[in-house]
Short mmCIF file of C-alpha atoms in Angstrom, two decimals:
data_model
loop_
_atom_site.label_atom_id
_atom_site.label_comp_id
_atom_site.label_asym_id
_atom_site.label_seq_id
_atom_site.Cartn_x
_atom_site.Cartn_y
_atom_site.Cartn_z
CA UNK A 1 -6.25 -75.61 103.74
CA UNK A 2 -3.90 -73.39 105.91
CA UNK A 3 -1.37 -71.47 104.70
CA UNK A 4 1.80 -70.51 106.55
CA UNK A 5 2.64 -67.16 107.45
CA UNK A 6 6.23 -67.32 108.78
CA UNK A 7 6.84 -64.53 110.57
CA UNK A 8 10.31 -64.75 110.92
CA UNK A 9 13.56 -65.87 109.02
CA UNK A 10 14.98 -68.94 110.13
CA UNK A 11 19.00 -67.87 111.64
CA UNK A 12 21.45 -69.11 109.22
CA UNK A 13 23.75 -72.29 109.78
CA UNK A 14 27.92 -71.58 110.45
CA UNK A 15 30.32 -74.20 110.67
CA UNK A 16 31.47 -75.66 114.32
CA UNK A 17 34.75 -74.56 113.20
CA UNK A 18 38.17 -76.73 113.60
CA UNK A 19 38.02 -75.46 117.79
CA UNK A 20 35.27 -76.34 119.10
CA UNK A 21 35.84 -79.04 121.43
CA UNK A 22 37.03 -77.47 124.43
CA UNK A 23 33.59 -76.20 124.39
CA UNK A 24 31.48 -79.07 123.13
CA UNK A 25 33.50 -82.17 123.76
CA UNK A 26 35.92 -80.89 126.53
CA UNK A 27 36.92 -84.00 128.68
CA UNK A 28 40.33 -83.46 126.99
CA UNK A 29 40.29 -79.99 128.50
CA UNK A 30 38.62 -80.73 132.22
CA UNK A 31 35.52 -79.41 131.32
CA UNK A 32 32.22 -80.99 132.28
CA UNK A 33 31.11 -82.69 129.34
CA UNK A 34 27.12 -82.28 128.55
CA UNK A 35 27.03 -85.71 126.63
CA UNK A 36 29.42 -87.91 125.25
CA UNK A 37 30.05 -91.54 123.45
CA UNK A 38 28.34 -93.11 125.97
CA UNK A 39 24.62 -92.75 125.97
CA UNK A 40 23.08 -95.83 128.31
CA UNK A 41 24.62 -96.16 131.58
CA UNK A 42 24.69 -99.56 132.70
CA UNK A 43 21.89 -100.12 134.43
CA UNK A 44 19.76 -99.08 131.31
CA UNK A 45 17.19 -101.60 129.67
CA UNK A 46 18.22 -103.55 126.05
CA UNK A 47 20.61 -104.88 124.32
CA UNK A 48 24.65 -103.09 124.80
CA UNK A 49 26.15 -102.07 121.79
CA UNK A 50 29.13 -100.62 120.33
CA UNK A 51 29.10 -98.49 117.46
CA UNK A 52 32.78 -97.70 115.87
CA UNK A 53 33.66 -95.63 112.54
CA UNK A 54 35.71 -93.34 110.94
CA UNK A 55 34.95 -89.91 108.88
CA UNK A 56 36.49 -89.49 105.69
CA UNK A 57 36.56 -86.59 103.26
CA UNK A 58 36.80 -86.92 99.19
CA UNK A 59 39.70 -88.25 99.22
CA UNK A 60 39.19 -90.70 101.31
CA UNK A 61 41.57 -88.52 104.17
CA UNK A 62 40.24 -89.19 107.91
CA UNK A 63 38.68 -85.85 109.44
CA UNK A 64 39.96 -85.08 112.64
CA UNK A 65 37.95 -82.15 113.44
CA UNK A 66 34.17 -83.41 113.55
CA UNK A 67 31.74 -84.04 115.53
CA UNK A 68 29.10 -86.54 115.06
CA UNK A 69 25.63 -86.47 117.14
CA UNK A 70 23.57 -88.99 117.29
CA UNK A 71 19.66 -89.54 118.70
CA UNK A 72 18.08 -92.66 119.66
CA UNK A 73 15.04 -94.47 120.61
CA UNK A 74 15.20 -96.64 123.89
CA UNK A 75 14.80 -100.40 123.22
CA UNK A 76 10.97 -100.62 123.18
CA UNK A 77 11.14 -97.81 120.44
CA UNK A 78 10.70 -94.59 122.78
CA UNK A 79 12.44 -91.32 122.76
CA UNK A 80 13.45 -89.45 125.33
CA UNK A 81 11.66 -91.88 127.46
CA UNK A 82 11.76 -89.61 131.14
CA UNK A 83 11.44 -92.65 133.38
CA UNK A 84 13.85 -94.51 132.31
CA UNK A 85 17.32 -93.36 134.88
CA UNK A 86 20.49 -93.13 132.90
CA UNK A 87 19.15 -92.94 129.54
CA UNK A 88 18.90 -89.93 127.18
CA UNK A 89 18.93 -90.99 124.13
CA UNK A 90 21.35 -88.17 123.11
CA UNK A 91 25.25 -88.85 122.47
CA UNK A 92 27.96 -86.64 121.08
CA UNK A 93 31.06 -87.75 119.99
CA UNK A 94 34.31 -85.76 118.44
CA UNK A 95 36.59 -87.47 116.20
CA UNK A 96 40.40 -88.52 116.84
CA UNK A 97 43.32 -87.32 114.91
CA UNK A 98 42.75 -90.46 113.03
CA UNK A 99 38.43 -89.35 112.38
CA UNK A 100 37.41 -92.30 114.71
CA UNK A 101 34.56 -91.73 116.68
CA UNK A 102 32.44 -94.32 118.60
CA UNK A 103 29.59 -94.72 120.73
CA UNK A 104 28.45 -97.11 123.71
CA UNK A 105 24.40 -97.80 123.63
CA UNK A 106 21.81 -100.00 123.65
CA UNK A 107 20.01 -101.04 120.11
CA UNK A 108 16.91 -98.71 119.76
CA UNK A 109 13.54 -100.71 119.06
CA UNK A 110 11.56 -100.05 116.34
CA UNK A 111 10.46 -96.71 116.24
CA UNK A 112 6.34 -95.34 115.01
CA UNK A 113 6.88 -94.35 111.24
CA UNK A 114 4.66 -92.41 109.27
CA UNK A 115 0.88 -93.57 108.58
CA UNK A 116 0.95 -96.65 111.40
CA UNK A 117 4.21 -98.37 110.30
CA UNK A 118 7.08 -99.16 112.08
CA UNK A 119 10.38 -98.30 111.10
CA UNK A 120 13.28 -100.15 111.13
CA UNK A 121 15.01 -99.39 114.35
CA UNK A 122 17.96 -96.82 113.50
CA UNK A 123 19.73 -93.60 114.98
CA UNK A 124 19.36 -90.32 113.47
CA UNK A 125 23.02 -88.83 113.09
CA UNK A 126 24.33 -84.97 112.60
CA UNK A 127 27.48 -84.42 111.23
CA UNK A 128 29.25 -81.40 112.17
CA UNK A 129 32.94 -80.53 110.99
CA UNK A 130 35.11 -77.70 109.88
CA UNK A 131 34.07 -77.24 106.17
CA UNK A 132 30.48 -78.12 106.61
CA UNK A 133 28.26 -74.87 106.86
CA UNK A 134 25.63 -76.98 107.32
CA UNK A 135 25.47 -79.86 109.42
CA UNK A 136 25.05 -83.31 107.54
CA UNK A 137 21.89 -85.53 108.50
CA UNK A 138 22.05 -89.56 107.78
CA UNK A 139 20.97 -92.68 109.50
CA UNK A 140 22.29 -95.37 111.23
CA UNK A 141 20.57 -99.26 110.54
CA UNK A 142 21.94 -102.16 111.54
CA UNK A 143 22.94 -105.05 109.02
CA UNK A 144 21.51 -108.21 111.06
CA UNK A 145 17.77 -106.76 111.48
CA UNK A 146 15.14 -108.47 108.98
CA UNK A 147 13.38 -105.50 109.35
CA UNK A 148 15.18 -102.98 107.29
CA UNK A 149 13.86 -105.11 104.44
CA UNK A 150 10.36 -102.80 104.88
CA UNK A 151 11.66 -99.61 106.20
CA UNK A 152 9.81 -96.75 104.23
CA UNK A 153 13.13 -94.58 104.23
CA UNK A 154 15.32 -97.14 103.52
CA UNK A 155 12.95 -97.80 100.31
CA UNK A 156 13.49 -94.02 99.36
CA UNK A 157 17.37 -94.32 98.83
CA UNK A 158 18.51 -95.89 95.43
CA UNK A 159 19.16 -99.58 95.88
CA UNK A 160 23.60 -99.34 95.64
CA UNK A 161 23.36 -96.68 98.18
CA UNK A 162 21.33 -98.17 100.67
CA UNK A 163 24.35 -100.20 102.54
CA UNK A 164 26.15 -96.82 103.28
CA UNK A 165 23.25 -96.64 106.23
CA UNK A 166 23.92 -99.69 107.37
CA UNK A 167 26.14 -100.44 110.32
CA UNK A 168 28.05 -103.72 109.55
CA UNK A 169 28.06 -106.45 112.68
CA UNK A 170 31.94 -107.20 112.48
CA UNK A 171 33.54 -110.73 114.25
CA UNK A 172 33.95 -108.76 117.67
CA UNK A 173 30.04 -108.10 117.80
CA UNK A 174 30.89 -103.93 117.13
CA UNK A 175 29.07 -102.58 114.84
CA UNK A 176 30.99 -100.34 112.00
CA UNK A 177 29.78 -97.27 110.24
CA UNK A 178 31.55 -95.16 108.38
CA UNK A 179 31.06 -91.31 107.62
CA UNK A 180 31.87 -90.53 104.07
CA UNK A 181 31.52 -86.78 103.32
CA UNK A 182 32.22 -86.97 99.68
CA UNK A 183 33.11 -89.32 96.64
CA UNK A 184 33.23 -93.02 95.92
CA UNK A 185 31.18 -94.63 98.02
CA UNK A 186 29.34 -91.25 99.65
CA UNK A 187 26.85 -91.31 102.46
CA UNK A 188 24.12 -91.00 101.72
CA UNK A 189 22.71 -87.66 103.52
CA UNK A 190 19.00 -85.92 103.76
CA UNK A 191 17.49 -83.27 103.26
CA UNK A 192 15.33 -83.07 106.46
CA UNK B 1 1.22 -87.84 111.56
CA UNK B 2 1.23 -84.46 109.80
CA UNK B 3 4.25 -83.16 108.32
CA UNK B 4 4.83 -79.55 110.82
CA UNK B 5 7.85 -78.58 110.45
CA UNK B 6 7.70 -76.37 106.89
CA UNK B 7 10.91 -76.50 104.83
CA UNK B 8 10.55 -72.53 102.97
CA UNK B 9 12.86 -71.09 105.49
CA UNK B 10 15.67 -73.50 104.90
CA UNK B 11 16.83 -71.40 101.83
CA UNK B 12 18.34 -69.13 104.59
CA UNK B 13 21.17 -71.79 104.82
CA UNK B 14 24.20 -71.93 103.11
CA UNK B 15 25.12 -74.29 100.89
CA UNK B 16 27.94 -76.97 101.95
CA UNK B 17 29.43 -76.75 98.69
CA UNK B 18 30.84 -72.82 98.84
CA UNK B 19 34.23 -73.41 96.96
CA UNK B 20 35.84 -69.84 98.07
CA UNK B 21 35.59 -71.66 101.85
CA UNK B 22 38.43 -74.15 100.51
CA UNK B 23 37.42 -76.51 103.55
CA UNK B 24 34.12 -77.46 101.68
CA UNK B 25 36.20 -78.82 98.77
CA UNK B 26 36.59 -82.52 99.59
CA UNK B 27 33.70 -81.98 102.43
CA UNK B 28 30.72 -81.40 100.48
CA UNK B 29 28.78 -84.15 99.58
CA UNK B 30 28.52 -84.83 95.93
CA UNK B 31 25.46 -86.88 95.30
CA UNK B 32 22.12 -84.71 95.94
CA UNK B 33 20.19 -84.97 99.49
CA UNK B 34 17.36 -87.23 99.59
CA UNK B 35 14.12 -85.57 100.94
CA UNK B 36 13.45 -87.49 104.42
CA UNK B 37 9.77 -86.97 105.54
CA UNK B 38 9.76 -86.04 108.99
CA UNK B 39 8.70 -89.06 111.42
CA UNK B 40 9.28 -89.11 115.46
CA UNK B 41 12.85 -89.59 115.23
CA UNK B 42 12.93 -86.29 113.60
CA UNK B 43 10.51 -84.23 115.48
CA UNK B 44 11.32 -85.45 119.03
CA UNK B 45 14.94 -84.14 120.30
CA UNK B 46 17.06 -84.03 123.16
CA UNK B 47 15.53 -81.96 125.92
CA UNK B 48 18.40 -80.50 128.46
CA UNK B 49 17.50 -79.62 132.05
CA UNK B 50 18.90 -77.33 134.22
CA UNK B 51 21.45 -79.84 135.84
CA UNK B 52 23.00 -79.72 132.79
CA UNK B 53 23.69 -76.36 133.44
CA UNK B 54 25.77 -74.96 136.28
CA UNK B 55 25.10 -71.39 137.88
CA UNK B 56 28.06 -69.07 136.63
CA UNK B 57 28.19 -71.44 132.96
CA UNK B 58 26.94 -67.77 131.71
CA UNK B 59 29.67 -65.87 132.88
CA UNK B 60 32.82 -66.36 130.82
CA UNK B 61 34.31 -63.67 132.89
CA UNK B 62 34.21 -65.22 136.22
CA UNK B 63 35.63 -68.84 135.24
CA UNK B 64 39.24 -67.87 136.71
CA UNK B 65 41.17 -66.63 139.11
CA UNK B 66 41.42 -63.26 137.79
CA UNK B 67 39.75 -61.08 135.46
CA UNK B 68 40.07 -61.82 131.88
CA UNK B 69 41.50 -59.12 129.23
CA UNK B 70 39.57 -57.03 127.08
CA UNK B 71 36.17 -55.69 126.67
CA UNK B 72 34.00 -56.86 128.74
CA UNK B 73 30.21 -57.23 126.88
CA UNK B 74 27.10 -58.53 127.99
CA UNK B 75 25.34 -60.40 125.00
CA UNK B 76 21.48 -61.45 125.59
CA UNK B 77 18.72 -62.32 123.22
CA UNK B 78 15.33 -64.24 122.94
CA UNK B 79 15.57 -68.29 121.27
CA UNK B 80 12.26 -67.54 119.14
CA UNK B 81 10.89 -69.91 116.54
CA UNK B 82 10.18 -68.91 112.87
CA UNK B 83 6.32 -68.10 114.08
CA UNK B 84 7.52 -65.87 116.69
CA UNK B 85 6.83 -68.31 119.63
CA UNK B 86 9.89 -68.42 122.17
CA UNK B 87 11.65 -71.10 122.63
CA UNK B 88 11.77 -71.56 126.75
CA UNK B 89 14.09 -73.62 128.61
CA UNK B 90 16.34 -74.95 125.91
CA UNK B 91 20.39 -75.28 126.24
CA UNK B 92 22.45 -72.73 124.60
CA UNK B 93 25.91 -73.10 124.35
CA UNK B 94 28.65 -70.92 123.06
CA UNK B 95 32.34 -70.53 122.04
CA UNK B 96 35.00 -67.78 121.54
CA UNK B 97 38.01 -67.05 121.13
CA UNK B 98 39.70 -64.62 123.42
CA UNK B 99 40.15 -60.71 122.83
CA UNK B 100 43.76 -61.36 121.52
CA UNK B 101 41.97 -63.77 118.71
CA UNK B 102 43.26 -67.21 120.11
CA UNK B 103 41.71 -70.08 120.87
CA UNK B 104 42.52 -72.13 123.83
CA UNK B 105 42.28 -75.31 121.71
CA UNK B 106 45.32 -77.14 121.50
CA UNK B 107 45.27 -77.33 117.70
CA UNK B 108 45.29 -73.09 117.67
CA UNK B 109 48.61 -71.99 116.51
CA UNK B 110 47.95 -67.84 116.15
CA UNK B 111 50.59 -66.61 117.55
CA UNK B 112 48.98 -64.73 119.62
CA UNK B 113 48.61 -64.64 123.57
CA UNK B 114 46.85 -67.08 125.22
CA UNK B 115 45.20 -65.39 128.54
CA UNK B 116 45.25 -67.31 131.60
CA UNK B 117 42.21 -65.93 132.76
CA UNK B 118 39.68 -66.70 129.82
CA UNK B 119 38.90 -70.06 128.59
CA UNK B 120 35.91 -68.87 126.13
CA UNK B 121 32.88 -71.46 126.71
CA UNK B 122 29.82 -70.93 127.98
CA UNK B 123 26.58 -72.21 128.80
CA UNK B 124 23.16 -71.42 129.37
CA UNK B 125 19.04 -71.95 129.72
CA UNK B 126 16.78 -69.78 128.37
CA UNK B 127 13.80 -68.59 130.87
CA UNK B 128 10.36 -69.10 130.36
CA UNK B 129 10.05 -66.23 127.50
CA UNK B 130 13.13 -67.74 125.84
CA UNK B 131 15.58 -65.50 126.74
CA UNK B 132 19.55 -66.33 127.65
CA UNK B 133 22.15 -64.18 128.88
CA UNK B 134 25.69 -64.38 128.78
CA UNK B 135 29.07 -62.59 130.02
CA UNK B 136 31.83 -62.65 128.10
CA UNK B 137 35.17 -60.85 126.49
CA UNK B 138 34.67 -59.40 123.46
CA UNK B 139 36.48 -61.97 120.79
CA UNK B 140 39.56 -60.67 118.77
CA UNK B 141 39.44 -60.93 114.91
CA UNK B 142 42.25 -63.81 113.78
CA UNK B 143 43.90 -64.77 110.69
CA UNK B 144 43.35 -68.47 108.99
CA UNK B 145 45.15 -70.16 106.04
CA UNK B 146 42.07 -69.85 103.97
CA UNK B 147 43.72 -67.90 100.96
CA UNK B 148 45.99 -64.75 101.29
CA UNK B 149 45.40 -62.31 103.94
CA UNK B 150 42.46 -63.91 105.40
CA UNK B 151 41.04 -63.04 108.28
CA UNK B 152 37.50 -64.02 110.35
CA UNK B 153 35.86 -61.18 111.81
CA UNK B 154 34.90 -61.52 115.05
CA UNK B 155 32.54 -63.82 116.40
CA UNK B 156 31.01 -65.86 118.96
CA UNK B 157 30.23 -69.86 117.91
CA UNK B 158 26.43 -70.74 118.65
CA UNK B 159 25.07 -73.95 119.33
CA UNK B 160 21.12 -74.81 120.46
CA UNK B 161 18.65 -77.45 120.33
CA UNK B 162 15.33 -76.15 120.38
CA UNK B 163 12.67 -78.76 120.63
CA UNK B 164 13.36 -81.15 118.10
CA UNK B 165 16.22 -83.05 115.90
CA UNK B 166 14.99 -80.47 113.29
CA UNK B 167 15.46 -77.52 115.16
CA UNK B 168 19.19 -77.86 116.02
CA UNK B 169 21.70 -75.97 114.54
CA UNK B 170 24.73 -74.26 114.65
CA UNK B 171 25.79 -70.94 113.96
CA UNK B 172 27.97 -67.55 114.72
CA UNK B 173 27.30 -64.17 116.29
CA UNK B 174 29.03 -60.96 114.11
CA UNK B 175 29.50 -57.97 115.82
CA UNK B 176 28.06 -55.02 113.70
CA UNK B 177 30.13 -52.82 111.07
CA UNK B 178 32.73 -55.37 111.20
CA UNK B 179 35.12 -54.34 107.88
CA UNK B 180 36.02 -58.18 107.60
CA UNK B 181 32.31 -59.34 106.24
CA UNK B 182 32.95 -58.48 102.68
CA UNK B 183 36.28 -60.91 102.83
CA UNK B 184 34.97 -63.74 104.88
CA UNK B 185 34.23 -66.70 102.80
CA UNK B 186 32.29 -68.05 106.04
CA UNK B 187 29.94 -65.31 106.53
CA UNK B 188 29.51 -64.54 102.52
CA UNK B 189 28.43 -68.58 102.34
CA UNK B 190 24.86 -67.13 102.83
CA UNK B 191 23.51 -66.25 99.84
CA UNK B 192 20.66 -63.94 101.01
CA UNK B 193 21.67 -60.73 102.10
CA UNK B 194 18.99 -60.33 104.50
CA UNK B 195 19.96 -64.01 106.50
CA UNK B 196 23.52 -62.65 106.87
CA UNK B 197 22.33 -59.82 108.84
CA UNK B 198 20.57 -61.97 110.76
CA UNK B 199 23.87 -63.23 111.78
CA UNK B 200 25.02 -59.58 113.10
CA UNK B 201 24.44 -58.83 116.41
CA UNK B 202 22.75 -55.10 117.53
CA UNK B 203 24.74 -53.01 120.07
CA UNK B 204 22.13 -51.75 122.15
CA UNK B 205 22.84 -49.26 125.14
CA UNK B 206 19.94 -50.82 127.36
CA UNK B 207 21.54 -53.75 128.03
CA UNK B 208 24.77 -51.71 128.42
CA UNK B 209 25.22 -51.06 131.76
CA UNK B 210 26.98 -48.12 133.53
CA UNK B 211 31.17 -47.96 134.16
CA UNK B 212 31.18 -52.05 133.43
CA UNK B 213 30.22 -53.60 130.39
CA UNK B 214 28.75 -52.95 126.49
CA UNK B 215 25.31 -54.69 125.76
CA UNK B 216 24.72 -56.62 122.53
CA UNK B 217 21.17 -57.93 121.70
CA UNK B 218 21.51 -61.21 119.16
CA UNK B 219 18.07 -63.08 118.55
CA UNK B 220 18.22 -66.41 117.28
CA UNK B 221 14.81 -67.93 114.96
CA UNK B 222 14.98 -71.90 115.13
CA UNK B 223 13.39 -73.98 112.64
CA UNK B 224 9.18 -73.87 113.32
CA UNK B 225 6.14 -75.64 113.17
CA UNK B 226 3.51 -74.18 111.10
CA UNK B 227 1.76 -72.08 113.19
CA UNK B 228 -1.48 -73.96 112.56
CA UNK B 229 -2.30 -77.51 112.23
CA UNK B 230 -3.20 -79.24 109.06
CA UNK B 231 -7.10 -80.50 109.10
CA UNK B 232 -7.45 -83.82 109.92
CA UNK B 233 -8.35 -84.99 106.36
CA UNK B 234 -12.40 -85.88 106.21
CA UNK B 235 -14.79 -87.17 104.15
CA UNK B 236 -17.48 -84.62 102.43
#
């Protein structure tokens, strides 16, 4: 056995504040934005999708002043997969007035789990947002893959909880996902 | 895969549910986390080149016409990682709000004076050793609607990476002896004494430099990897 010897303490989390987006998100300000909603370009491998959702807060109030991050496999289940032009992997998104965000993509393949499984393919989210000292972590699944059936995370979250990580398919082909900080019908968020 | 990134330094974090920060009221999540162990989503991570960073990003000061108001400060530090290792060529980015204590964001309503001259967003790599380097105004102290007579004390709004999903957070620079600590809800949301001087940057007169600008050193620890692998598990 090894035993850890941390040498030094980890810097404390702040909040992102309510003003942050002329700094992180700043096409509404000119700036030159580092990432945004869009994370495959078109040229980019897989199948195009459209994530859409709102953040809510306890009671049930959209946020307007979040900002969601999300991190993605490619479509054959790679991250951060260098060769492939026009694809990062990486998108960051700040809410509207109304706490809509969305993002424009390609569906992830399955990802390399723990111990030789696959998982289920999925986005890892952060949720940032005045009144969160600590950023939020969740997932996003999507509701027409068979294989979320077997995903090992999936199997750790109690059965009536599970479909808040799962992206419904809607009529228009978008998928929907909503954020919900606190309350009936809460995310459900880890502890990573 | 073995899990590497060790969870004991977490308890530096505050706790989303910190009532006298009235904003965590409806925010904070109700139900308990669930523990997630750590798979390749979670321990691979954006990695940010260079081109995502444009020369003069690190100069606040420079971003206008003219010459912003205030006091000018040079603030520089080393990205390290809980083991001590530094964290080379990984994004920073940072946010302010100008001496007067106003944000340019259009949701900002201090009535105070907007300068033409400083926007208040920066970016920046670190070098090989993990070091970064910015220069900026020195941010004004401002009042929010958090409960009477409250005010932030200064600060500067950090955001990095590191090398992984795990290792990104987001946090704020103090400037030292501030007499607003004690009152800030924000800054008290820490429970450890020790991790909120963590937050507190060090004036330091070596990286002041002569007849132009005061020098603050502000180190920043990312989450870490144990500093030695597990064994591969074996049978005797």
């Amino acid at each position: 056995m090894t035993e850890r010897k941390a040498a030094l303490g980890l810097t404390p989390s702040q909040t992102v504040g309510p003003f942050y987006a002329y700094a992180l998100t700043p096409r509404a300000y000119g700036g030159s934005e580092l990432a945004n909603e869009r994370i495959a370009t078109d040229g980019v491998s897989g199948e195009r999708i459209t994530i859409r959702g709102h953040v809510l807060d306890g009671d049930g109030e959209p946020v307007p002043d979040a900002m969601i991050e999300v991190w993605q496999a490619d479509a054959d289940g790679h991250h951060n997969a260098g060769g492939n032009a026009g694809f990062t992997g990486f998108g960051r998104a700040e809410t509207s007035p109304e706490g809509f965000f969305h993002f424009e993509t390609v569906r992830p393949g399955a990802v390399e789990g723990l111990t030789g499984t696959r998982q289920a393919p999925h986005l890892a989210v952060s949720v940032f947002a005045r009144g969160l000292l600590l950023r939020l972590v969740t997932r996003i699944y999507f509701s027409d893959d068979p294989a979320n059936a077997s995903d090992a995370v999936l199997a750790l979250v109690p059965h009536e909880r599970r479909e808040t990580l799962i992206a419904q398919r809607g009529p228009d082909g978008v998928f929907h996902f909503d954020i919900r900080l606190q309350g009936e019908g809460e995310t459900v968020f880890f502890d990573v | 895969m073995s899990l590497i990134y060790p969870r004991d330094g977490l308890k530096a974090h505050p706790l989303n549910a910190s009532p006298a920060y009235t904003s965590t009221l409806k925010r904070a999540p109700s139900q308990p986390l669930i523990l997630l162990p750590h798979t390749l989503s979670e321990i691979s991570g954006p990695a940010f080149g260079h081109s995502a960073v444009q020369a003069g990003d690190s100069d606040l000061t420079l971003q206008h016409e003219g010459e912003p108001l205030g006091e000018r400060i040079i603030v520089t530090g080393r990205v390290l990682d809980e083991d001590g290792r530094p964290v080379p060529h990984t994004l920073v980015e940072i946010w302010q709000a100008n001496a007067a204590g106003r944000y340019v964001h259009l949701r900002d309503q201090h009535p105070a004076p907007l300068d033409p001259n400083f926007t208040g967003a920066g970016r920046a790599m670190t070098d090989a050793e993990g070091r970064y380097r910015f220069v900026t105004i020195k941010p004004g102290a401002y009042p929010w609607r958090n409960h009477h007579n409250a005010w932030r004390p200064a600060h500067i709004h950090f955001s990095l990476f590191g090398p992984s999903f795990l290792s990104r957070v987001i946090t704020q620079m103090y400037f030292p002896g501030d007499p607003l600590f004690a009152y800030d809800p924000i800054f008290q949301s820490i429970p450890d004494a020790k991790a909120r001087e963590r937050l507190i940057s060090r004036f330091d007169i070596d990286t002041t430099e002569p007849e132009w600008a005061l020098g603050y050193q502000f180190d920043i620890v990312l989450r870490g990897r144990d500093a030695t692998p597990l064994e591969e598990p074996h049978d005797d």
